[in-house]
Amino acid sequence: MRAIKDSVHDYIEVDGVAEALLDTPPVQRLRHIKQLSTIRLVYPSANHTRFEHSLGVFHLADRALEHLDVTGARADTVRAAALLHDVGHGPTAARPEGTDRTPPRPPPRTTSPTSS
């Protein structure tokens, strides 16, 4: 078992399948991806990574599983999913920058009066 110091949850204990996943390249890559993209340029303290976020999600999922008395393979699957849920994100935010805007609507069509 590994205990990881966390600024929100104090110590997060990771073992089993999740501990094995921690050292994989896809999970370690999350250490270099900012959770809030470029927000840190305006708010310097908004500087946490997707790795820290994923550890927190793992911790909360683990607590929920204990509360619900879920064990075994099902619990391991949920813990792994919690830890891995961000591995597919690119280097910025949840969506690539600029793709969250809807295209502008064309102006309404007007009909010109016809001459008689």
mmCIF file of C-alpha atoms in Angstrom:
data_model
loop_
_atom_site.group_PDB
_atom_site.id
_atom_site.type_symbol
_atom_site.label_atom_id
_atom_site.label_comp_id
_atom_site.label_asym_id
_atom_site.label_seq_id
_atom_site.Cartn_x
_atom_site.Cartn_y
_atom_site.Cartn_z
ATOM 1 C CA MET A 1 0.000 0.000 0.000
ATOM 2 C CA ARG A 2 1.127 3.513 -0.796
ATOM 3 C CA ALA A 3 0.093 6.663 1.090
ATOM 4 C CA ILE A 4 0.179 9.871 -0.947
ATOM 5 C CA LYS A 5 0.005 13.292 0.710
ATOM 6 C CA ASP A 6 -2.819 15.396 -0.732
ATOM 7 C CA SER A 7 -3.599 19.063 -0.065
ATOM 8 C CA VAL A 8 -7.359 18.427 0.106
ATOM 9 C CA HIS A 9 -7.758 14.893 1.510
ATOM 10 C CA ASP A 10 -4.589 14.741 3.659
ATOM 11 C CA TYR A 11 -3.306 11.217 2.952
ATOM 12 C CA ILE A 12 -4.753 9.034 0.208
ATOM 13 C CA GLU A 13 -4.059 5.316 0.578
ATOM 14 C CA VAL A 14 -3.681 3.495 -2.726
ATOM 15 C CA ASP A 15 -3.285 -0.261 -3.051
ATOM 16 C CA GLY A 16 -4.140 -3.184 -5.294
ATOM 17 C CA VAL A 17 -4.968 -2.514 -8.933
ATOM 18 C CA ALA A 18 -4.923 1.260 -8.444
ATOM 19 C CA GLU A 19 -1.421 1.165 -6.966
ATOM 20 C CA ALA A 20 -0.212 -0.820 -9.974
ATOM 21 C CA LEU A 21 -1.782 1.770 -12.291
ATOM 22 C CA LEU A 22 -0.093 4.730 -10.572
ATOM 23 C CA ASP A 23 3.295 4.181 -12.190
ATOM 24 C CA THR A 24 2.005 3.623 -15.718
ATOM 25 C CA PRO A 25 2.867 6.251 -18.359
ATOM 26 C CA PRO A 26 -0.779 7.268 -18.995
ATOM 27 C CA VAL A 27 -1.324 8.060 -15.303
ATOM 28 C CA GLN A 28 2.068 9.729 -14.823
ATOM 29 C CA ARG A 29 1.341 11.921 -17.868
ATOM 30 C CA LEU A 30 -1.498 13.495 -15.852
ATOM 31 C CA ARG A 31 1.138 15.141 -13.626
ATOM 32 C CA HIS A 32 1.907 17.508 -16.521
ATOM 33 C CA ILE A 33 -1.646 18.452 -17.503
ATOM 34 C CA LYS A 34 -3.192 21.376 -15.689
ATOM 35 C CA GLN A 35 -6.736 20.723 -14.509
ATOM 36 C CA LEU A 36 -7.859 24.288 -15.159
ATOM 37 C CA SER A 37 -5.918 24.939 -18.368
ATOM 38 C CA THR A 38 -4.897 28.593 -18.658
ATOM 39 C CA ILE A 39 -6.942 29.815 -15.664
ATOM 40 C CA ARG A 40 -3.683 29.777 -13.699
ATOM 41 C CA LEU A 41 -2.571 32.805 -15.739
ATOM 42 C CA VAL A 42 -5.300 34.843 -14.022
ATOM 43 C CA TYR A 43 -5.438 32.965 -10.694
ATOM 44 C CA PRO A 44 -1.890 31.805 -9.853
ATOM 45 C CA SER A 45 -3.075 29.517 -7.048
ATOM 46 C CA ALA A 46 -5.367 27.556 -9.418
ATOM 47 C CA ASN A 47 -2.480 25.322 -10.292
ATOM 48 C CA HIS A 48 -3.430 21.702 -9.643
ATOM 49 C CA THR A 49 -2.973 18.920 -12.151
ATOM 50 C CA ARG A 50 -5.194 16.200 -13.531
ATOM 51 C CA PHE A 51 -3.041 13.739 -11.542
ATOM 52 C CA GLU A 52 -3.996 15.413 -8.257
ATOM 53 C CA HIS A 53 -7.618 15.598 -9.380
ATOM 54 C CA SER A 54 -7.663 11.909 -10.365
ATOM 55 C CA LEU A 55 -6.207 10.911 -6.995
ATOM 56 C CA GLY A 56 -8.978 12.871 -5.297
ATOM 57 C CA VAL A 57 -11.633 11.190 -7.445
ATOM 58 C CA PHE A 58 -10.078 7.818 -6.597
ATOM 59 C CA HIS A 59 -10.170 8.661 -2.881
ATOM 60 C CA LEU A 60 -13.818 9.743 -2.952
ATOM 61 C CA ALA A 61 -14.800 6.655 -4.956
ATOM 62 C CA ASP A 62 -12.974 4.480 -2.429
ATOM 63 C CA ARG A 63 -14.852 6.125 0.454
ATOM 64 C CA ALA A 64 -18.179 5.665 -1.341
ATOM 65 C CA LEU A 65 -17.411 1.985 -1.970
ATOM 66 C CA GLU A 66 -16.653 1.464 1.718
ATOM 67 C CA HIS A 67 -19.857 3.242 2.729
ATOM 68 C CA LEU A 68 -21.899 1.142 0.289
ATOM 69 C CA ASP A 69 -20.058 -2.049 1.313
ATOM 70 C CA VAL A 70 -18.995 -2.816 -2.267
ATOM 71 C CA THR A 71 -15.980 -5.151 -2.418
ATOM 72 C CA GLY A 72 -14.095 -7.438 -4.753
ATOM 73 C CA ALA A 73 -13.740 -7.087 -8.510
ATOM 74 C CA ARG A 74 -16.574 -4.576 -8.788
ATOM 75 C CA ALA A 75 -14.868 -2.266 -6.278
ATOM 76 C CA ASP A 76 -11.503 -2.668 -8.047
ATOM 77 C CA THR A 77 -13.146 -1.722 -11.348
ATOM 78 C CA VAL A 78 -14.684 1.428 -9.864
ATOM 79 C CA ARG A 79 -11.382 2.432 -8.238
ATOM 80 C CA ALA A 80 -9.481 1.907 -11.494
ATOM 81 C CA ALA A 81 -12.096 3.891 -13.439
ATOM 82 C CA ALA A 82 -11.871 6.738 -10.921
ATOM 83 C CA LEU A 83 -8.091 6.876 -11.227
ATOM 84 C CA LEU A 84 -8.102 6.587 -15.028
ATOM 85 C CA HIS A 85 -11.042 8.820 -15.893
ATOM 86 C CA ASP A 86 -8.833 11.682 -17.184
ATOM 87 C CA VAL A 87 -6.146 9.764 -19.096
ATOM 88 C CA GLY A 88 -7.731 10.592 -22.467
ATOM 89 C CA HIS A 89 -7.567 14.356 -22.012
ATOM 90 C CA GLY A 90 -5.287 16.456 -24.143
ATOM 91 C CA PRO A 91 -2.695 18.872 -22.807
ATOM 92 C CA THR A 92 -5.158 21.675 -21.986
ATOM 93 C CA ALA A 93 -8.730 21.635 -20.729
ATOM 94 C CA ALA A 94 -11.486 19.056 -21.089
ATOM 95 C CA ARG A 95 -12.101 20.352 -24.586
ATOM 96 C CA PRO A 96 -9.437 21.764 -26.886
ATOM 97 C CA GLU A 97 -9.248 25.533 -26.554
ATOM 98 C CA GLY A 98 -11.780 27.349 -28.677
ATOM 99 C CA THR A 99 -13.992 24.354 -29.427
ATOM 100 C CA ASP A 100 -16.567 25.207 -26.805
ATOM 101 C CA ARG A 101 -17.978 28.067 -28.834
ATOM 102 C CA THR A 102 -20.987 27.613 -31.024
ATOM 103 C CA PRO A 103 -20.634 29.080 -34.492
ATOM 104 C CA PRO A 104 -22.404 32.391 -35.058
ATOM 105 C CA ARG A 105 -25.843 32.208 -36.569
ATOM 106 C CA PRO A 106 -26.358 33.764 -39.969
ATOM 107 C CA PRO A 107 -28.554 36.858 -40.013
ATOM 108 C CA PRO A 108 -32.229 36.217 -40.669
ATOM 109 C CA ARG A 109 -33.187 36.214 -44.299
ATOM 110 C CA THR A 110 -35.127 39.204 -45.376
ATOM 111 C CA THR A 111 -37.187 39.448 -48.489
ATOM 112 C CA SER A 112 -36.973 42.545 -50.539
ATOM 113 C CA PRO A 113 -40.180 44.074 -51.790
ATOM 114 C CA THR A 114 -40.893 43.197 -55.365
ATOM 115 C CA SER A 115 -41.671 45.917 -57.797
ATOM 116 C CA SER A 116 -45.029 45.721 -59.500
#
